[in-house]
XYZ file of N, CA, C and O in Angstrom:
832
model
N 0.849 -1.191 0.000
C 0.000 0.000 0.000
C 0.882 1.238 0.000
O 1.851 1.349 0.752
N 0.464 2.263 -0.971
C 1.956 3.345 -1.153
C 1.411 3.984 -0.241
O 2.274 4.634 0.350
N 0.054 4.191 0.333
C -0.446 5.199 1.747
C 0.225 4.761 2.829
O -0.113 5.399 3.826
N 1.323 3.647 3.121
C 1.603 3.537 4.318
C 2.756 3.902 4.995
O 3.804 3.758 4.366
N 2.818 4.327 6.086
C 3.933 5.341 6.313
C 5.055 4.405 6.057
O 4.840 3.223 5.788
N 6.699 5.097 6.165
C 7.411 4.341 6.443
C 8.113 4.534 7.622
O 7.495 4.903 8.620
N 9.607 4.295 7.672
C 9.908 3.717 8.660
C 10.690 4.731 9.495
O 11.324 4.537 10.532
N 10.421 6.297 8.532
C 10.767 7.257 9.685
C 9.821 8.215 10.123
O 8.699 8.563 9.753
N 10.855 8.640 11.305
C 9.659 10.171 12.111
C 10.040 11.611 11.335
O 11.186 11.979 11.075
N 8.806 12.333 11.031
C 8.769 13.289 10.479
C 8.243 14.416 11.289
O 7.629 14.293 12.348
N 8.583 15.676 10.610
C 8.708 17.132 11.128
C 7.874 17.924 10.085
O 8.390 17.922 8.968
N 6.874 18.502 10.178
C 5.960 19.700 9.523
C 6.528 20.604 9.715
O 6.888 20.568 10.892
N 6.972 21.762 9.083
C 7.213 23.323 9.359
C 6.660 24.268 7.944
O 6.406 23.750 6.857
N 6.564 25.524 8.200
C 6.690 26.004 6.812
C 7.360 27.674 6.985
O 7.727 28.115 8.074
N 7.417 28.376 5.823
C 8.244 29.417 5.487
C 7.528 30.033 5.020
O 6.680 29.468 4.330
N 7.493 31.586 5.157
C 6.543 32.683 4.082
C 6.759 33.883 4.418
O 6.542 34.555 5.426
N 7.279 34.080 3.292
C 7.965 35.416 2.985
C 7.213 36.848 2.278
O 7.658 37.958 1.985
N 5.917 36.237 2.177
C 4.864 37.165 2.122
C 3.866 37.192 0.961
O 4.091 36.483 -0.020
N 2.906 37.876 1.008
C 1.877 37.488 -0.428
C 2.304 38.438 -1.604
O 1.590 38.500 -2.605
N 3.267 39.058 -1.518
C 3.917 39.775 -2.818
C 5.394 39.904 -2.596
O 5.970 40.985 -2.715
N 6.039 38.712 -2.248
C 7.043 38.386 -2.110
C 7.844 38.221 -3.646
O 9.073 38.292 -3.644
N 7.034 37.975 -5.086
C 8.412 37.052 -5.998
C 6.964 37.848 -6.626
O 5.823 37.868 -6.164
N 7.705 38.661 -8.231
C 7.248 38.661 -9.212
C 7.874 38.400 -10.388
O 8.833 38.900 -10.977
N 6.778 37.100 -10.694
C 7.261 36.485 -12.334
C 7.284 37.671 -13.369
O 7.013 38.866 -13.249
N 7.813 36.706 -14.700
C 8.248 37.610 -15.660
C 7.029 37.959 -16.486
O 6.176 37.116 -16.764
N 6.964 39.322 -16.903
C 5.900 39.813 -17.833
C 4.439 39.021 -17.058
O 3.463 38.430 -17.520
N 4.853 39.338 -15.798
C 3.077 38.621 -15.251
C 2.325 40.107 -14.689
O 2.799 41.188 -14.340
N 1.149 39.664 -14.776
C 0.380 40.921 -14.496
C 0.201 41.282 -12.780
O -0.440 42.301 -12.525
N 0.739 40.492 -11.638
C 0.715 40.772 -10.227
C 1.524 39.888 -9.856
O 2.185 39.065 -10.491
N 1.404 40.171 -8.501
C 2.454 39.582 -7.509
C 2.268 38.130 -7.109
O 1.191 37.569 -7.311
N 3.474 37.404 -6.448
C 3.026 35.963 -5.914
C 3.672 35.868 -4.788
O 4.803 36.345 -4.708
N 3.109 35.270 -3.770
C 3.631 34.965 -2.263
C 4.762 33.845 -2.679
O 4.686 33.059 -3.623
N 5.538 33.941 -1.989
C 6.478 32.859 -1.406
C 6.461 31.835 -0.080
O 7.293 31.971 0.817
N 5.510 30.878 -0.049
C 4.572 30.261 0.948
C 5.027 28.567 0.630
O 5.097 28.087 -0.502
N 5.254 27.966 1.673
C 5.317 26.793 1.476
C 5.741 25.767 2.499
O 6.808 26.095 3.016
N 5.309 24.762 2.905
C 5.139 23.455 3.844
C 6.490 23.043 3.304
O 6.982 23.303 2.206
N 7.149 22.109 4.649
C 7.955 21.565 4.197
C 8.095 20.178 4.926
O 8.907 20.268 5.847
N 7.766 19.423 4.847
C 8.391 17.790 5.798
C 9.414 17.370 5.691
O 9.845 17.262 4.543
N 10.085 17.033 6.586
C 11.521 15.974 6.068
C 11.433 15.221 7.486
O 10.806 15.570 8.487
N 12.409 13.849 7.242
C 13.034 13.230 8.577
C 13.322 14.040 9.188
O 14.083 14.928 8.803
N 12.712 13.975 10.526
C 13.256 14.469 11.795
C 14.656 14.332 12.241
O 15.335 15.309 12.560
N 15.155 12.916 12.267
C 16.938 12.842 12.032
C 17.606 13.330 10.828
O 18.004 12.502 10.008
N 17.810 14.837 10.587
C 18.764 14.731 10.113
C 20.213 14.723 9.532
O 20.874 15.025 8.539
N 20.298 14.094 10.999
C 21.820 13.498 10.746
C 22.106 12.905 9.601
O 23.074 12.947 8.841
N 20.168 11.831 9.616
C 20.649 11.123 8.199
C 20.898 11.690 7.332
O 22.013 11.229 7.087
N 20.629 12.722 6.274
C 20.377 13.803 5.444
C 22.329 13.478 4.790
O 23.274 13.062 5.460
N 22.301 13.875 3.303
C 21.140 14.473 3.098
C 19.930 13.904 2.193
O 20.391 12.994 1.503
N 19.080 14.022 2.034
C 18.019 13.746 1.496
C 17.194 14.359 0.170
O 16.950 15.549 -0.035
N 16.815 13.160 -0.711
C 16.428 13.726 -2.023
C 15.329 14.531 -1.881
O 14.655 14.293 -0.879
N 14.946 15.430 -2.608
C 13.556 16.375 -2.547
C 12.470 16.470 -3.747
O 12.464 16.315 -4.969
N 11.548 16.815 -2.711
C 10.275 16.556 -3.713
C 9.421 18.082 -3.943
O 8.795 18.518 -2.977
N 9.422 18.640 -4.876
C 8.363 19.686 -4.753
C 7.026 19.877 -5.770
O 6.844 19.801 -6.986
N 6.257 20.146 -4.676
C 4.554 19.887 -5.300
C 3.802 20.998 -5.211
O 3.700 21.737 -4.231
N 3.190 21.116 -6.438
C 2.224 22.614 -7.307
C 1.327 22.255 -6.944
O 1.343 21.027 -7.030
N 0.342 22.646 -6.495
C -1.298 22.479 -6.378
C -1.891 23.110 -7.574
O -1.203 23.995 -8.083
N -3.353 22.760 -8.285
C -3.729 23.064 -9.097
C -4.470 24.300 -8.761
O -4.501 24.771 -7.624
N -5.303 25.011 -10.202
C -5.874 26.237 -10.210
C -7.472 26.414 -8.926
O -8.326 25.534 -9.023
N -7.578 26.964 -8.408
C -8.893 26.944 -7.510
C -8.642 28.757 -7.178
O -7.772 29.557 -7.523
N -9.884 28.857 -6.348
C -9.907 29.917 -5.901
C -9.307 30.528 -4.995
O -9.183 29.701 -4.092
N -8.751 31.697 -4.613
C -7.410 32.310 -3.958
C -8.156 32.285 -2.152
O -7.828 31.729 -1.103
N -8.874 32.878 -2.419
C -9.298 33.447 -1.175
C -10.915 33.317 -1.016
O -11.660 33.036 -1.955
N -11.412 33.611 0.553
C -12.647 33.085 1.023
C -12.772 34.005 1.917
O -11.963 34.782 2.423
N -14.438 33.742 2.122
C -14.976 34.980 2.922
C -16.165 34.281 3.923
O -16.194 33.085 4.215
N -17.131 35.301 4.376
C -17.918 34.689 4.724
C -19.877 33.744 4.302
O -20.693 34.205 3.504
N -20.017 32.787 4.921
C -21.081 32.040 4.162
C -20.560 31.116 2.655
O -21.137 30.741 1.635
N -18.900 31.004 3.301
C -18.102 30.320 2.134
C -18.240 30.720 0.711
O -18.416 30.017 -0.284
N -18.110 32.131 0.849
C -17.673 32.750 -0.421
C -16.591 32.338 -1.162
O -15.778 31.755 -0.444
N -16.292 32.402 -2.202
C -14.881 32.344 -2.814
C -14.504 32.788 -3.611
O -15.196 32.609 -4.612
N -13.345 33.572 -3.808
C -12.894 34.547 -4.672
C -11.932 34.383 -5.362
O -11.127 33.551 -4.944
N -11.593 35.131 -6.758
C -10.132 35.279 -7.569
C -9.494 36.079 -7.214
O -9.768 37.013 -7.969
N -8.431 36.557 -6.221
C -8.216 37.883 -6.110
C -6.929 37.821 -5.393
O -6.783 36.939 -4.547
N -5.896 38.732 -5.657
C -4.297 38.260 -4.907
C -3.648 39.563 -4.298
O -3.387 40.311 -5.240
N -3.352 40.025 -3.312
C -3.639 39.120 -2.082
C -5.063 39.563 -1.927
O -5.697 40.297 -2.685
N -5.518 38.900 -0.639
C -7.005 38.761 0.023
C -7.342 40.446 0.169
O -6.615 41.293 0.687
N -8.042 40.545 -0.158
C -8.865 42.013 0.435
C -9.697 41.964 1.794
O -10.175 40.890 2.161
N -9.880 43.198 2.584
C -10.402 43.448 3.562
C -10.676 42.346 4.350
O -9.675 42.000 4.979
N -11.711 41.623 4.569
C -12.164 40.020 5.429
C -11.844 38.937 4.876
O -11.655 37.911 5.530
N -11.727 39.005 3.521
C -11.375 37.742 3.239
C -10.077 37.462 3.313
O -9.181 38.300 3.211
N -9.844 35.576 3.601
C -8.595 34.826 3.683
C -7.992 33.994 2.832
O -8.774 33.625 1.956
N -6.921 33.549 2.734
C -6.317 33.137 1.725
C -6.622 31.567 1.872
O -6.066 30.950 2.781
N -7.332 31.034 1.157
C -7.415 29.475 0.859
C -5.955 28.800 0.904
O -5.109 29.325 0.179
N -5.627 27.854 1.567
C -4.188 27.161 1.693
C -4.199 25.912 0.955
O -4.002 24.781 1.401
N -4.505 26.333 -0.454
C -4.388 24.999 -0.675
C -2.906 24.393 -1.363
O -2.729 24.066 -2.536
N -2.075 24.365 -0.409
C -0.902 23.916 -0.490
C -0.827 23.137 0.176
O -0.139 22.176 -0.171
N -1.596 23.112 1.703
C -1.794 22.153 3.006
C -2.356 20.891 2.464
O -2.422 19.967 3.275
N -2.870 20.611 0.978
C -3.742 19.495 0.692
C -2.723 18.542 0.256
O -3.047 17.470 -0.255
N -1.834 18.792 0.388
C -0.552 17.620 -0.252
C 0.345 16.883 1.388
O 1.326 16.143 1.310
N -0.323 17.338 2.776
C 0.008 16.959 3.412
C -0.068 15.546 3.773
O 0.955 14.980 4.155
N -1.282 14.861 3.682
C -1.061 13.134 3.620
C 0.161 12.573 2.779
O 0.795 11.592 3.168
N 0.447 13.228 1.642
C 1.096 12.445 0.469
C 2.247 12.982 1.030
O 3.153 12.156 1.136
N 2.606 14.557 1.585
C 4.146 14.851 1.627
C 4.372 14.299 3.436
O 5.388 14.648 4.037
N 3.198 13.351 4.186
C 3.844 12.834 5.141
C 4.504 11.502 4.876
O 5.576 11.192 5.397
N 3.722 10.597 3.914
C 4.250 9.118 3.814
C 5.713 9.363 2.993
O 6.685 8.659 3.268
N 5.786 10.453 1.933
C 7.261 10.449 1.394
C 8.187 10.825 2.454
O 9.296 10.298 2.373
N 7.902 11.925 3.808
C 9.066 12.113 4.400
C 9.479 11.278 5.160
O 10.691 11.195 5.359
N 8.502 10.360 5.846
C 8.375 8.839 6.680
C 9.148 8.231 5.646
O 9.864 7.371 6.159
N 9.318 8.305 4.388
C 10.270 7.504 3.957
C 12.039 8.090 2.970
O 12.673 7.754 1.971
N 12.132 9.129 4.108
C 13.053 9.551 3.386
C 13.300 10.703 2.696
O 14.473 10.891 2.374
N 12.580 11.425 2.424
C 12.493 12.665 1.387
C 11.763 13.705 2.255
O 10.812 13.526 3.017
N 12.690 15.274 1.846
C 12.044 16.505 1.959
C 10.922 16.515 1.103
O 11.159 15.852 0.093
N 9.959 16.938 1.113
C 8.649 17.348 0.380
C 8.355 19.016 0.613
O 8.075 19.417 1.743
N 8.436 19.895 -0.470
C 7.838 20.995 -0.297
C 6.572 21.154 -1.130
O 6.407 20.847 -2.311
N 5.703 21.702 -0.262
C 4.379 21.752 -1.216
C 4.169 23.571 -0.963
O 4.202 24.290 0.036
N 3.892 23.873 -2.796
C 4.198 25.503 -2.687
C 2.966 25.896 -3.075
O 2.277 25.331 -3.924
N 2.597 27.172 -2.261
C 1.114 27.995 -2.593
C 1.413 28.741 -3.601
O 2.476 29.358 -3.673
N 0.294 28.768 -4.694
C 0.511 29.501 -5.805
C -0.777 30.021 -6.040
O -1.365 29.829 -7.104
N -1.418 30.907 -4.761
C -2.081 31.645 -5.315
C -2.241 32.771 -5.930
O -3.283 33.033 -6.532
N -1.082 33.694 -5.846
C -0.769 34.605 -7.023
C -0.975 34.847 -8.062
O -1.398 35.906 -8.527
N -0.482 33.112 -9.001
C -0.751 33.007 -9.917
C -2.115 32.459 -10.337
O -2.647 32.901 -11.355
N -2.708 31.512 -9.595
C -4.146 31.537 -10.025
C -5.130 32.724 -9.932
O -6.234 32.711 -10.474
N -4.608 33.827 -9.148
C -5.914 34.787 -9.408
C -5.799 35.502 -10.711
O -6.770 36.239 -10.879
N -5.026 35.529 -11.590
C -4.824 36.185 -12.614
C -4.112 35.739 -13.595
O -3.665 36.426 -14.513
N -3.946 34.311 -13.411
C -3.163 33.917 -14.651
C -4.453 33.657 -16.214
O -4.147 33.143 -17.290
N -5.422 34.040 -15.939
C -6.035 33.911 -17.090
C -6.079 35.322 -17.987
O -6.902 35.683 -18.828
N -5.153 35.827 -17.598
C -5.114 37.575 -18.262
C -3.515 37.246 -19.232
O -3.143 38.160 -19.969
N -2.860 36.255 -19.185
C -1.618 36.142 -19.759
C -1.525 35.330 -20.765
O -2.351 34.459 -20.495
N -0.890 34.980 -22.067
C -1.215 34.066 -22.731
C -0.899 32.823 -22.934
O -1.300 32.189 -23.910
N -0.041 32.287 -21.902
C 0.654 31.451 -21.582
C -0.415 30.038 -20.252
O -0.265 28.847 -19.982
N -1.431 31.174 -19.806
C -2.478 30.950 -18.866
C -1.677 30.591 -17.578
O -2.073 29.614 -16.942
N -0.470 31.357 -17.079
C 0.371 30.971 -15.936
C 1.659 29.781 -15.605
O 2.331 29.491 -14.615
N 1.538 29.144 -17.480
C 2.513 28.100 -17.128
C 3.854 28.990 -17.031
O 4.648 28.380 -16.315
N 4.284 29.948 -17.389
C 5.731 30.360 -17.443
C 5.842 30.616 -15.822
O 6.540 29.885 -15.120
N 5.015 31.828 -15.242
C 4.852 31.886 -13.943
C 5.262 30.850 -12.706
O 6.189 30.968 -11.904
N 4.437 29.979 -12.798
C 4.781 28.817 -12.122
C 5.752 28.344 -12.412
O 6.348 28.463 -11.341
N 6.452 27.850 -13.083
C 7.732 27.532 -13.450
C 9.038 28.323 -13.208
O 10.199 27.963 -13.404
N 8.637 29.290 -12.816
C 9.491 30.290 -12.757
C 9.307 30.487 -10.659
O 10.220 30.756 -9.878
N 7.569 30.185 -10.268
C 7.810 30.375 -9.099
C 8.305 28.593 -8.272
O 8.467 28.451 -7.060
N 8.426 27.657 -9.133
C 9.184 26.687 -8.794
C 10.419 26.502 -8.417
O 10.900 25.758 -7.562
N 11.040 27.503 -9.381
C 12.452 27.804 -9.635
C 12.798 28.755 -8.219
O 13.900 28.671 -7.677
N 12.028 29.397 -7.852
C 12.185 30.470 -6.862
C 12.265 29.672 -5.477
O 12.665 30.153 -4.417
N 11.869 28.538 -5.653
C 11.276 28.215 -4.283
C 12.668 26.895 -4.116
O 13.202 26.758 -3.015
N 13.070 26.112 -5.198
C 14.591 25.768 -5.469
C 15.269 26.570 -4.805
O 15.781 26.335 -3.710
N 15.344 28.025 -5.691
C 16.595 28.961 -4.967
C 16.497 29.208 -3.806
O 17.510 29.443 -3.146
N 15.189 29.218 -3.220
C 15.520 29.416 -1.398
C 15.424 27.804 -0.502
O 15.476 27.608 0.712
N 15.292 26.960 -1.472
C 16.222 25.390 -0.717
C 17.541 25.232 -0.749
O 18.279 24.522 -0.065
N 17.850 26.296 -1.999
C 19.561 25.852 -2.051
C 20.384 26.810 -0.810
O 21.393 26.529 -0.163
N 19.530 28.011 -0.779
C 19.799 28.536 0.614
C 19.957 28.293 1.507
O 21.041 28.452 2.066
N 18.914 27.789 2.046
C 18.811 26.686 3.136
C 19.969 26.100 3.351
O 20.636 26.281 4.370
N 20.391 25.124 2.112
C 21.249 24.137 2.010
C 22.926 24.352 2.416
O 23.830 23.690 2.925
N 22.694 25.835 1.793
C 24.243 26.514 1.827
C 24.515 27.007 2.895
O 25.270 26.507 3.729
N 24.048 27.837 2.971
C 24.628 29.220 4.175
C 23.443 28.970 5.272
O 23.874 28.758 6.406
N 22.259 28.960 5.152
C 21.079 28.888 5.628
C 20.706 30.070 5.407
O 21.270 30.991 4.815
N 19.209 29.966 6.179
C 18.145 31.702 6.047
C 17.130 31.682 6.608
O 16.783 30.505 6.711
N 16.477 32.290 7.016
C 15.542 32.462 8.083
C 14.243 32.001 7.037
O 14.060 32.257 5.847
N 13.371 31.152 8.093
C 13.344 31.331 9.464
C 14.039 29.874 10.073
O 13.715 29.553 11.216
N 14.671 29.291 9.569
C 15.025 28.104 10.293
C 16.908 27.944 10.405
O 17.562 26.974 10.789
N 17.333 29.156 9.960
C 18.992 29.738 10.504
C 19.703 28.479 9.494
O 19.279 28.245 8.362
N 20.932 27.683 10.177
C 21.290 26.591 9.679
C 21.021 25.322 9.657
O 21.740 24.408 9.253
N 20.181 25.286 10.010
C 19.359 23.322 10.319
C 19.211 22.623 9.339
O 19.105 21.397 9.331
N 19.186 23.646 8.064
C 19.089 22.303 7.260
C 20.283 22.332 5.731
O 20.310 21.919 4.571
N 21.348 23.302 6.935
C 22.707 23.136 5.354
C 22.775 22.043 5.670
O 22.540 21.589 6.790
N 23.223 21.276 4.386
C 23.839 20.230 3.799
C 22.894 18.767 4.284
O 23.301 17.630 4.523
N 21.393 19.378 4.312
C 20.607 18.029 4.529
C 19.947 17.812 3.513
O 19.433 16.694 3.536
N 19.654 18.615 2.293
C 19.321 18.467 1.181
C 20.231 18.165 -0.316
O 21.144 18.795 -0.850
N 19.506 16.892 -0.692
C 20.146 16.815 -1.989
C 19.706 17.107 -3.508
O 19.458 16.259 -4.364
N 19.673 18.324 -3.626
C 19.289 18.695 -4.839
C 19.895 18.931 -5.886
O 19.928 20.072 -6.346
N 20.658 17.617 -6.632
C 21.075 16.902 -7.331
C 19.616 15.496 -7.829
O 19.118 14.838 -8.743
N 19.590 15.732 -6.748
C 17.766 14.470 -6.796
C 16.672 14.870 -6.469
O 16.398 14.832 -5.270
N 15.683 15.387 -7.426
C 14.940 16.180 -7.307
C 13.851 15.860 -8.054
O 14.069 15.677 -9.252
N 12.384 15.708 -7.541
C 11.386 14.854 -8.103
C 10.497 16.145 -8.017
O 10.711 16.991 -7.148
N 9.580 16.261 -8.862
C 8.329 17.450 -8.943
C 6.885 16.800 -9.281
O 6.802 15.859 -10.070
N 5.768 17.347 -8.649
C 4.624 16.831 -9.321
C 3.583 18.177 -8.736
O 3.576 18.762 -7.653
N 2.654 18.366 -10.112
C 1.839 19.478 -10.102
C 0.746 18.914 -10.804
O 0.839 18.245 -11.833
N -0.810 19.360 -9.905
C -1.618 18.717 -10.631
C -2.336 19.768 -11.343
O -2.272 20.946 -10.992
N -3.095 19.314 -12.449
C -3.816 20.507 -13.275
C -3.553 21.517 -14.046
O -3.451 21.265 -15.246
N -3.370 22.928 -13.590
C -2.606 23.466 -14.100
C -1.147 23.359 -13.707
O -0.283 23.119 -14.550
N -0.817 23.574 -12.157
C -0.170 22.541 -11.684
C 0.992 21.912 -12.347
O 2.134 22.334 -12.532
N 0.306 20.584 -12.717
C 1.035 19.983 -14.044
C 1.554 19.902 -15.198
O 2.335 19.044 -15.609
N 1.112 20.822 -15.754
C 1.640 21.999 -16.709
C 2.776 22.789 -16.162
O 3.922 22.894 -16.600
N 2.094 23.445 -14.870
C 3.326 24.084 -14.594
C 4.872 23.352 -14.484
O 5.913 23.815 -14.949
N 4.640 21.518 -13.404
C 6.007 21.341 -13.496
C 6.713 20.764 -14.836
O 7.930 20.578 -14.857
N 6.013 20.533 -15.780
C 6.542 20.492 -16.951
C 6.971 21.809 -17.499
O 8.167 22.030 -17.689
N 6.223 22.532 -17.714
C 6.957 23.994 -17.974
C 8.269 24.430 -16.852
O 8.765 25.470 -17.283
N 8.858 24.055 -15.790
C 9.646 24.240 -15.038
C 10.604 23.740 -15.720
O 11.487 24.286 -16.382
N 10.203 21.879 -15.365
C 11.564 21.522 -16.218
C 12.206 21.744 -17.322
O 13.393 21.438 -17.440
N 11.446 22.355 -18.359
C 12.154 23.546 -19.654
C 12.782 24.573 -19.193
O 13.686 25.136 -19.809
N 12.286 24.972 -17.868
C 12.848 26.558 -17.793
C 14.428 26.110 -16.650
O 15.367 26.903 -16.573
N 14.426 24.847 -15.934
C 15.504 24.362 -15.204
C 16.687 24.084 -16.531
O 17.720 24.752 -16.497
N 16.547 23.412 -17.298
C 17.467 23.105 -18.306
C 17.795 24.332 -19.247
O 18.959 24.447 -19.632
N 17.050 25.059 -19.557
C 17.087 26.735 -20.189
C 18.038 27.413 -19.068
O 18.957 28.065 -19.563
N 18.000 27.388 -17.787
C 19.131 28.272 -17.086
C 19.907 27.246 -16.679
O 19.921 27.064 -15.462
N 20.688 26.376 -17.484
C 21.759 25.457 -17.324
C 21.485 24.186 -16.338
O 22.461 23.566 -15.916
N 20.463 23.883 -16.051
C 19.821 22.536 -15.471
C 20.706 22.469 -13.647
O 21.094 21.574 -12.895
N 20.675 23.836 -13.634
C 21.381 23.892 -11.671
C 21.010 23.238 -10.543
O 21.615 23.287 -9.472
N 19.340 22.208 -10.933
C 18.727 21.329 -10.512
C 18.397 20.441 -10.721
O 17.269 20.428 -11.214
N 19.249 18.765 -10.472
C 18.918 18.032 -10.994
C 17.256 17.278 -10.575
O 16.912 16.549 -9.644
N 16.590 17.795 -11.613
C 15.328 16.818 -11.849
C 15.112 15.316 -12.551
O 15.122 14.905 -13.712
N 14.950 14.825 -11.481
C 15.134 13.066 -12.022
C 13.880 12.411 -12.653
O 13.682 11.573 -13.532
N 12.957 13.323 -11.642
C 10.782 12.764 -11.870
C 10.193 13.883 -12.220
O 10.565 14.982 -11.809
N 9.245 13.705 -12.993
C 8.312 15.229 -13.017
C 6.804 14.301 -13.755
O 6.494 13.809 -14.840
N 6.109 14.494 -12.173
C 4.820 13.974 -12.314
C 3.383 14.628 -12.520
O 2.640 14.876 -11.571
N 3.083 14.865 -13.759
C 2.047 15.928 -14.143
C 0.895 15.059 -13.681
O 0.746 13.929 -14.148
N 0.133 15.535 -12.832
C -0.780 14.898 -12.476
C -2.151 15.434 -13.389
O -2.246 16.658 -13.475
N -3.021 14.766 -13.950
C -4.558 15.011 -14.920
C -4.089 16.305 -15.619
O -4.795 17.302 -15.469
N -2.918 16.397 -16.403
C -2.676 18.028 -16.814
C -2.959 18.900 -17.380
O -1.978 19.119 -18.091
N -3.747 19.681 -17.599
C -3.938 20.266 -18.953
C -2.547 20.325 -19.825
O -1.527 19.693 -19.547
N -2.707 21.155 -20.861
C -1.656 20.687 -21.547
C -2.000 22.103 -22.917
O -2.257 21.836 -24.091
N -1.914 23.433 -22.385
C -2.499 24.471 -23.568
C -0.853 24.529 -24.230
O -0.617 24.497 -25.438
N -0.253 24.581 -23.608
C 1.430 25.211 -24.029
C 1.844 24.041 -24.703
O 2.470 24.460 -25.677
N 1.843 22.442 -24.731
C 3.025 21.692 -25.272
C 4.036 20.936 -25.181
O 4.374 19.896 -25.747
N 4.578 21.728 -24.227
C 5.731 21.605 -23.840
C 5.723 20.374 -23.222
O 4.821 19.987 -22.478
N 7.112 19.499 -23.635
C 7.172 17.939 -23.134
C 8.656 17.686 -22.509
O 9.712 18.233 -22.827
N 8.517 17.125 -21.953
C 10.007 15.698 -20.602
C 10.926 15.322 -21.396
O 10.751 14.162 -21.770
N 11.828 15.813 -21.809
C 12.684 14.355 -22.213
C 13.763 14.046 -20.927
O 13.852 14.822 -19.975
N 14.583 12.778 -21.044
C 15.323 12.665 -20.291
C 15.099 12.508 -18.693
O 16.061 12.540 -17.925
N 13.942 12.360 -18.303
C 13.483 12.603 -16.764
C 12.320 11.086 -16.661
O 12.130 10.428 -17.684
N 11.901 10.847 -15.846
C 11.009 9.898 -15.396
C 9.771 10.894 -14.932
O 9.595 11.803 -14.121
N 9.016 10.169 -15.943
C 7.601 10.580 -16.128
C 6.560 9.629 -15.057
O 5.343 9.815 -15.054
């Protein structure tokens, strides 16, 4: 059964650097830098391969009588839908077995990626890439909010992605844009989950 944990203890934390933290290229607004992270609790063992996961297109934010809105960031009462937190069953059994899992909020780009013509795949790919560069941080020197705890526990040389929906699009559009700035991340998996597919763009060389 792949739902069953394995054979280590794991740690939840996450990082967020704000809801107009990272703006993509030629995009029409801003995107938070938000994201969960699990790994083994020992890690001594480390370092450890990593996994990072896109959630698909839905609505940004919510109000009251379960309103729901397109809109980035939240206005006045309303709150930001987390749906990054929905990859938590799946990013607990991978860290129980070994692997960092980051699962990244991209609501930025869903409130307005239908104004671009690309419909947000460059975006995402680009805020994938962003969210890489502050693991390799981590990895190196460290950076707040978690200082040095986790230099040299990550191996990102081994690096697995999966995005569902648009999502999935997006981590396929990543892995073009990882090999376009000299492939500084080795991606081994890239799992498009039900994807749309408006842009094209296809895997070679990686495990699908």
């Amino acid at each position: 059964d792949p739902g069953t944990p394995g054979p280590l203890a794991f740690t939840r934390e996450e990082y967020d650097y704000g809801d107009t933290a990272f703006q993509p290229s030629n995009f029409p607004g801003p995107v938070e830098l938000r994201a969960s992270i699990h790994y083994p609790t020992n890690l001594a063992a480390g370092p450890f391969p990593v996994i990072v996961l896109l959630h698909g297109r839905h609505a940004t934010c919510f109000g009251g009588g379960g309103a729901q809105f397109l809109e980035w960031p939240c206005t006045g009462t309303h709150l930001p839908i987390p749906s990054y937190k929905g990859y938590d069953y799946v990013s607990e059994v991978l860290a129980s077995n070994g692997y960092v899992v980051v699962s990244v909020s991209a609501n930025g780009v869903n409130a307005v990626d239908n104004s671009v013509f690309d419909l947000g795949a460059l975006a995402r790919a680009e805020l994938m890439q962003q969210h890489l560069d502050i693991l390799k941080q981590f990895n190196t020197t460290g950076r707040a909010p978690f200082g040095t705890k986790f230099v040299g526990k990550f191996d990102l040389t081994r690096v697995g992605t999966m995005g569902h929906s648009r999502g999935g699009e997006g981590v396929v559009r990543h892995y073009v844009l990882n090999n376009e700035l000299g492939a500084p991340y080795g991606i081994k998996a890239v799992f498009p989950l039900a994807p749309v597919d408006f842009n094209r763009f296809v895997v070679n060389n990686a495990a699908l």
